[in-house]
């Protein structure tokens, strides 16, 4: 007889144990370093336990014998004897998998080109002609495995992918994510206007029908790590009929939604012309039923206070894409303002608007962008201080903040890249940090990679150099600012090693 539904099943046995430095976020500014730590993974790919091997003040000893004794005692206590033990090298650490909340798979082929153009010109010159090529299934089968493999190689365990408007090609993207083992939200792009010559769907009804087919196709893959996500490209390229139809699909199937918003001033101006009855850009999505707590809006650089309030009220998430914002001269997003408004924020690479598939690159660019916001506010205040008070009063209220800007910190951008991204995609109960019961999505970062000889010239191939004075904290900070895919020594998704 089957057990009652409320009766919990016995926990799955632990099969693998990682021993070494563990680093994860438990909150926006809370970086937890467990060194040395012990993490168990069960046969279902879930984290079974996380323990600290030694307490503060306890030394390892010269030969590590005491640590081995403590490890054996710990494994006996948690019932994990006879398991595979993976010991991390001294200059390495285990982190949760990185989460890319906004990336365009078909654009991977021309990453790193065209950054002299602003957004709308860049789309018509590079993006739409490139995406038209995915009418060829062979082209999709060539490009998509390279894009997903590159993303995984950079340590991205979860990605929110944009495909194209082509149904067969976007099926290939979903199948590729499944076969390569990446956790993914895959979207068939919906656009029935303003797509350039030859790159729009015939009608809103045609777009909705092919979207339904795509949803069924992804669900038939029977892969719980690959899910469909509704993808109206942005309001510029979608009619009201199409957006309302997608909102109905989202409600019927409890689906996530991804789109773009307030990326570029010219785009924002175009939106005002296209939707004169909506108060602002964010309201366009809200007025069409697309703004929910399962919505991911990329960029959101140019938001009014009213738009920020609406995003906070609806609990929609924002994908901050600083590399792309710099590359296409779109502007600099004030992420601190969004976080202070209790808005969910994650990081996106936005390839190929961004020049790198690495979320680490997005982390360091987010730090730079936040400093730029501070410089801008400081300079504005300095300029304002030189204006006579009578002139300021005549001009009305001051638009600049009188409180010092607080730039983002290293722990905060790491949160955005992991737990913050998980919250934006509504998977924080499943992944994002090393809380027991969550699925094991993780990356081993090895600062001694790539392996070298003892030659100083050969050692210079490493992106990060560790010195005797470095602590775990400084090694982690060096990785954020200097690290790249060469430091990725292993990637796991749901307990399965995929890199």
Short mmCIF file of N, CA, C and O in Angstrom, two decimals, residues 312-389:
data_model
loop_
_atom_site.label_atom_id
_atom_site.label_comp_id
_atom_site.label_asym_id
_atom_site.label_seq_id
_atom_site.Cartn_x
_atom_site.Cartn_y
_atom_site.Cartn_z
N UNK A 312 8.10 47.24 -7.50
CA UNK A 312 8.15 46.75 -6.13
C UNK A 312 6.82 46.14 -5.72
O UNK A 312 6.76 45.08 -5.08
N UNK A 313 5.73 46.79 -6.09
CA UNK A 313 4.39 46.31 -5.72
C UNK A 313 4.05 44.97 -6.39
O UNK A 313 3.43 44.11 -5.77
N UNK A 314 4.46 44.82 -7.64
CA UNK A 314 4.14 43.58 -8.38
C UNK A 314 5.16 42.48 -8.15
O UNK A 314 4.93 41.33 -8.51
N UNK A 315 6.31 42.85 -7.55
CA UNK A 315 7.41 41.90 -7.28
C UNK A 315 7.94 41.24 -8.56
O UNK A 315 8.32 40.07 -8.56
N UNK A 316 7.91 42.00 -9.65
CA UNK A 316 8.61 41.56 -10.85
C UNK A 316 10.11 41.66 -10.60
O UNK A 316 10.56 42.45 -9.76
N UNK A 317 10.90 40.86 -11.31
CA UNK A 317 12.34 40.87 -11.12
C UNK A 317 13.05 41.62 -12.23
O UNK A 317 12.52 41.77 -13.34
N UNK A 318 14.26 42.08 -11.93
CA UNK A 318 15.06 42.82 -12.91
C UNK A 318 16.38 42.09 -13.15
O UNK A 318 17.04 41.66 -12.20
N UNK A 319 16.74 41.94 -14.42
CA UNK A 319 18.04 41.41 -14.79
C UNK A 319 18.95 42.59 -15.12
O UNK A 319 18.75 43.28 -16.12
N UNK A 320 19.93 42.80 -14.26
CA UNK A 320 20.89 43.89 -14.45
C UNK A 320 21.98 43.40 -15.40
O UNK A 320 22.65 42.40 -15.12
N UNK A 321 22.17 44.12 -16.52
CA UNK A 321 23.11 43.70 -17.56
C UNK A 321 24.14 44.80 -17.79
O UNK A 321 24.11 45.49 -18.82
N UNK A 322 25.07 45.00 -16.87
CA UNK A 322 25.96 46.16 -16.95
C UNK A 322 26.90 46.14 -18.15
O UNK A 322 27.20 47.20 -18.71
N UNK A 323 27.39 44.96 -18.55
CA UNK A 323 28.31 44.91 -19.69
C UNK A 323 27.62 45.42 -20.94
O UNK A 323 28.17 46.24 -21.70
N UNK A 324 26.41 44.95 -21.17
CA UNK A 324 25.64 45.38 -22.34
C UNK A 324 25.32 46.87 -22.27
O UNK A 324 25.39 47.58 -23.28
N UNK A 325 24.96 47.34 -21.10
CA UNK A 325 24.62 48.76 -20.95
C UNK A 325 25.81 49.65 -21.29
O UNK A 325 25.65 50.73 -21.87
N UNK A 326 27.02 49.21 -20.92
CA UNK A 326 28.22 49.95 -21.31
C UNK A 326 28.50 49.81 -22.80
O UNK A 326 28.79 50.78 -23.48
N UNK A 327 28.41 48.57 -23.31
CA UNK A 327 28.80 48.29 -24.69
C UNK A 327 27.95 49.06 -25.69
O UNK A 327 28.47 49.56 -26.71
N UNK A 328 26.65 49.15 -25.44
CA UNK A 328 25.74 49.81 -26.37
C UNK A 328 25.40 51.24 -25.96
O UNK A 328 24.47 51.84 -26.50
N UNK A 329 26.16 51.76 -24.97
CA UNK A 329 25.99 53.15 -24.52
C UNK A 329 24.55 53.44 -24.09
O UNK A 329 24.02 54.52 -24.34
N UNK A 330 23.93 52.45 -23.45
CA UNK A 330 22.52 52.60 -23.09
C UNK A 330 22.31 53.42 -21.82
O UNK A 330 21.29 54.07 -21.65
N UNK A 331 23.29 53.38 -20.92
CA UNK A 331 23.16 54.09 -19.66
C UNK A 331 23.68 53.24 -18.52
O UNK A 331 24.18 52.14 -18.72
N UNK A 332 23.56 53.77 -17.30
CA UNK A 332 24.08 53.07 -16.12
C UNK A 332 22.93 52.89 -15.14
O UNK A 332 22.31 53.86 -14.69
N UNK A 333 22.65 51.65 -14.81
CA UNK A 333 21.53 51.34 -13.92
C UNK A 333 21.93 51.54 -12.46
O UNK A 333 22.98 51.05 -12.02
N UNK A 334 21.09 52.24 -11.71
CA UNK A 334 21.31 52.44 -10.27
C UNK A 334 20.70 51.26 -9.52
O UNK A 334 19.55 51.29 -9.10
N UNK A 335 21.47 50.21 -9.37
CA UNK A 335 20.97 48.99 -8.73
C UNK A 335 20.66 49.22 -7.25
O UNK A 335 19.72 48.64 -6.70
N UNK A 336 21.46 50.06 -6.60
CA UNK A 336 21.19 50.33 -5.17
C UNK A 336 19.78 50.88 -4.98
O UNK A 336 19.08 50.50 -4.04
N UNK A 337 19.38 51.73 -5.87
CA UNK A 337 18.02 52.30 -5.80
C UNK A 337 16.97 51.20 -5.91
O UNK A 337 15.97 51.20 -5.19
N UNK A 338 17.19 50.23 -6.78
CA UNK A 338 16.25 49.12 -6.95
C UNK A 338 16.21 48.24 -5.72
O UNK A 338 15.14 47.84 -5.26
N UNK A 339 17.39 47.93 -5.18
CA UNK A 339 17.45 47.08 -3.99
C UNK A 339 16.81 47.77 -2.79
O UNK A 339 16.11 47.13 -2.00
N UNK A 340 17.03 49.08 -2.66
CA UNK A 340 16.42 49.82 -1.56
C UNK A 340 14.90 49.85 -1.68
O UNK A 340 14.19 50.03 -0.68
N UNK A 341 14.39 49.68 -2.90
CA UNK A 341 12.94 49.65 -3.13
C UNK A 341 12.38 48.23 -3.00
O UNK A 341 11.21 48.00 -3.32
N UNK A 342 13.22 47.30 -2.53
CA UNK A 342 12.79 45.91 -2.32
C UNK A 342 12.39 45.23 -3.62
O UNK A 342 11.41 44.48 -3.69
N UNK A 343 13.16 45.49 -4.67
CA UNK A 343 12.93 44.86 -5.97
C UNK A 343 13.95 43.73 -6.15
O UNK A 343 15.13 43.89 -5.82
N UNK A 344 13.50 42.60 -6.65
CA UNK A 344 14.40 41.48 -6.91
C UNK A 344 15.34 41.82 -8.07
O UNK A 344 14.88 42.27 -9.12
N UNK A 345 16.62 41.60 -7.88
CA UNK A 345 17.61 41.90 -8.92
C UNK A 345 18.58 40.74 -9.06
O UNK A 345 19.07 40.22 -8.07
N UNK A 346 18.85 40.35 -10.31
CA UNK A 346 19.89 39.38 -10.62
C UNK A 346 20.78 39.95 -11.70
O UNK A 346 20.62 41.10 -12.12
N UNK A 347 21.73 39.15 -12.18
CA UNK A 347 22.65 39.60 -13.22
C UNK A 347 22.39 38.87 -14.52
O UNK A 347 22.02 37.69 -14.53
N UNK A 348 22.60 39.57 -15.63
CA UNK A 348 22.50 38.97 -16.95
C UNK A 348 23.71 39.32 -17.78
O UNK A 348 24.25 40.43 -17.67
N UNK A 349 24.15 38.39 -18.62
CA UNK A 349 25.27 38.71 -19.53
C UNK A 349 24.78 39.43 -20.76
O UNK A 349 25.52 40.18 -21.39
N UNK A 350 23.53 39.20 -21.15
CA UNK A 350 22.93 39.80 -22.33
C UNK A 350 23.78 39.64 -23.58
O UNK A 350 23.87 40.54 -24.42
N UNK A 351 24.45 38.50 -23.72
CA UNK A 351 25.13 38.22 -24.98
C UNK A 351 24.11 38.26 -26.10
O UNK A 351 23.00 37.75 -25.96
N UNK A 352 24.37 38.99 -27.22
CA UNK A 352 25.64 39.58 -27.57
C UNK A 352 25.67 41.08 -27.34
O UNK A 352 26.63 41.74 -27.75
N UNK A 353 24.63 41.65 -26.69
CA UNK A 353 24.75 43.04 -26.29
C UNK A 353 25.92 43.18 -25.34
O UNK A 353 26.66 44.16 -25.38
N UNK A 354 26.10 42.18 -24.48
CA UNK A 354 27.29 42.08 -23.66
C UNK A 354 28.34 41.25 -24.38
O UNK A 354 28.01 40.35 -25.16
N UNK A 355 29.62 41.54 -24.12
CA UNK A 355 30.68 40.88 -24.88
C UNK A 355 31.20 39.60 -24.24
O UNK A 355 32.12 38.98 -24.75
N UNK A 356 30.60 39.19 -23.13
CA UNK A 356 31.11 38.01 -22.44
C UNK A 356 29.97 37.14 -21.94
O UNK A 356 28.97 37.64 -21.44
N UNK A 357 30.14 35.82 -22.06
CA UNK A 357 29.17 34.87 -21.53
C UNK A 357 29.39 34.62 -20.05
O UNK A 357 28.67 33.83 -19.42
N UNK A 358 30.35 35.29 -19.45
CA UNK A 358 30.72 35.04 -18.06
C UNK A 358 29.93 35.93 -17.09
O UNK A 358 29.96 37.16 -17.19
N UNK A 359 29.26 35.30 -16.15
CA UNK A 359 28.57 36.05 -15.10
C UNK A 359 29.59 36.74 -14.19
O UNK A 359 29.29 37.77 -13.58
N UNK A 360 30.81 36.21 -14.10
CA UNK A 360 31.86 36.87 -13.33
C UNK A 360 32.18 38.24 -13.93
O UNK A 360 32.36 39.23 -13.22
N UNK A 361 32.22 38.30 -15.25
CA UNK A 361 32.42 39.58 -15.92
C UNK A 361 31.27 40.54 -15.60
O UNK A 361 31.48 41.75 -15.41
N UNK A 362 30.06 40.01 -15.53
CA UNK A 362 28.91 40.84 -15.16
C UNK A 362 29.03 41.34 -13.72
O UNK A 362 28.65 42.47 -13.41
N UNK A 363 29.56 40.50 -12.82
CA UNK A 363 29.75 40.91 -11.44
C UNK A 363 30.69 42.10 -11.33
O UNK A 363 30.38 43.11 -10.67
N UNK A 364 31.86 42.00 -11.99
CA UNK A 364 32.82 43.09 -11.85
C UNK A 364 32.33 44.35 -12.56
O UNK A 364 32.58 45.47 -12.09
N UNK A 365 31.60 44.18 -13.66
CA UNK A 365 31.04 45.35 -14.35
C UNK A 365 29.93 45.99 -13.52
O UNK A 365 29.74 47.22 -13.58
N UNK A 366 29.19 45.18 -12.75
CA UNK A 366 28.18 45.74 -11.86
C UNK A 366 28.83 46.59 -10.77
O UNK A 366 28.28 47.63 -10.37
N UNK A 367 30.01 46.17 -10.30
CA UNK A 367 30.73 46.97 -9.31
C UNK A 367 31.16 48.30 -9.92
O UNK A 367 31.03 49.36 -9.30
N UNK A 368 31.66 48.26 -11.16
CA UNK A 368 32.08 49.49 -11.83
C UNK A 368 30.88 50.40 -12.08
O UNK A 368 30.94 51.62 -11.83
N UNK A 369 29.79 49.82 -12.57
CA UNK A 369 28.60 50.62 -12.85
C UNK A 369 28.10 51.33 -11.60
O UNK A 369 27.69 52.50 -11.65
N UNK A 370 28.13 50.63 -10.48
CA UNK A 370 27.66 51.23 -9.23
C UNK A 370 28.54 52.40 -8.81
O UNK A 370 28.06 53.41 -8.29
N UNK A 371 29.85 52.27 -9.05
CA UNK A 371 30.74 53.38 -8.74
C UNK A 371 30.46 54.57 -9.66
O UNK A 371 30.51 55.73 -9.23
N UNK A 372 30.17 54.28 -10.93
CA UNK A 372 29.87 55.36 -11.88
C UNK A 372 28.63 56.13 -11.43
O UNK A 372 28.57 57.36 -11.52
N UNK A 373 27.61 55.40 -10.94
CA UNK A 373 26.42 56.08 -10.42
C UNK A 373 26.81 57.03 -9.29
O UNK A 373 26.34 58.17 -9.22
N UNK A 374 27.69 56.57 -8.41
CA UNK A 374 28.14 57.42 -7.31
C UNK A 374 28.88 58.65 -7.79
O UNK A 374 28.66 59.76 -7.29
N UNK A 375 29.75 58.46 -8.80
CA UNK A 375 30.48 59.61 -9.35
C UNK A 375 29.51 60.63 -9.94
O UNK A 375 29.66 61.84 -9.75
N UNK A 376 28.52 60.12 -10.67
CA UNK A 376 27.55 60.99 -11.34
C UNK A 376 26.77 61.82 -10.32
O UNK A 376 26.59 63.03 -10.48
N UNK A 377 26.32 61.15 -9.27
CA UNK A 377 25.56 61.87 -8.23
C UNK A 377 26.45 62.88 -7.51
O UNK A 377 26.03 64.01 -7.22
N UNK A 378 27.68 62.49 -7.23
CA UNK A 378 28.60 63.40 -6.55
C UNK A 378 28.87 64.64 -7.39
O UNK A 378 28.81 65.78 -6.90
N UNK A 379 29.15 64.42 -8.68
CA UNK A 379 29.45 65.55 -9.56
C UNK A 379 28.23 66.46 -9.72
O UNK A 379 28.37 67.69 -9.82
N UNK A 380 27.05 65.86 -9.76
CA UNK A 380 25.83 66.67 -9.88
C UNK A 380 25.63 67.54 -8.65
O UNK A 380 25.25 68.72 -8.75
N UNK A 381 25.91 66.96 -7.48
CA UNK A 381 25.77 67.73 -6.25
C UNK A 381 26.81 68.85 -6.17
O UNK A 381 26.51 69.96 -5.72
N UNK A 382 28.02 68.54 -6.62
CA UNK A 382 29.06 69.58 -6.63
C UNK A 382 28.67 70.72 -7.56
O UNK A 382 28.85 71.90 -7.23
N UNK A 383 28.14 70.38 -8.73
CA UNK A 383 27.71 71.42 -9.67
C UNK A 383 26.56 72.23 -9.08
O UNK A 383 26.50 73.45 -9.22
N UNK A 384 25.65 71.53 -8.42
CA UNK A 384 24.49 72.20 -7.85
C UNK A 384 24.89 73.15 -6.73
O UNK A 384 24.31 74.22 -6.55
N UNK A 385 25.94 72.77 -5.99
CA UNK A 385 26.38 73.60 -4.86
C UNK A 385 26.94 74.95 -5.30
O UNK A 385 27.03 75.88 -4.51
N UNK A 386 27.32 75.03 -6.58
CA UNK A 386 27.88 76.28 -7.10
C UNK A 386 26.80 77.21 -7.65
O UNK A 386 27.11 78.33 -8.07
N UNK A 387 25.56 76.75 -7.68
CA UNK A 387 24.46 77.57 -8.17
C UNK A 387 23.87 78.36 -7.01
O UNK A 387 23.62 77.80 -5.94
N UNK A 388 23.63 79.64 -7.17
CA UNK A 388 23.04 80.43 -6.08
C UNK A 388 21.73 79.83 -5.60
O UNK A 388 20.94 79.28 -6.38
N UNK A 389 21.51 79.89 -4.30
CA UNK A 389 20.33 79.28 -3.69
C UNK A 389 19.05 79.81 -4.30
O UNK A 389 18.08 79.06 -4.50
#
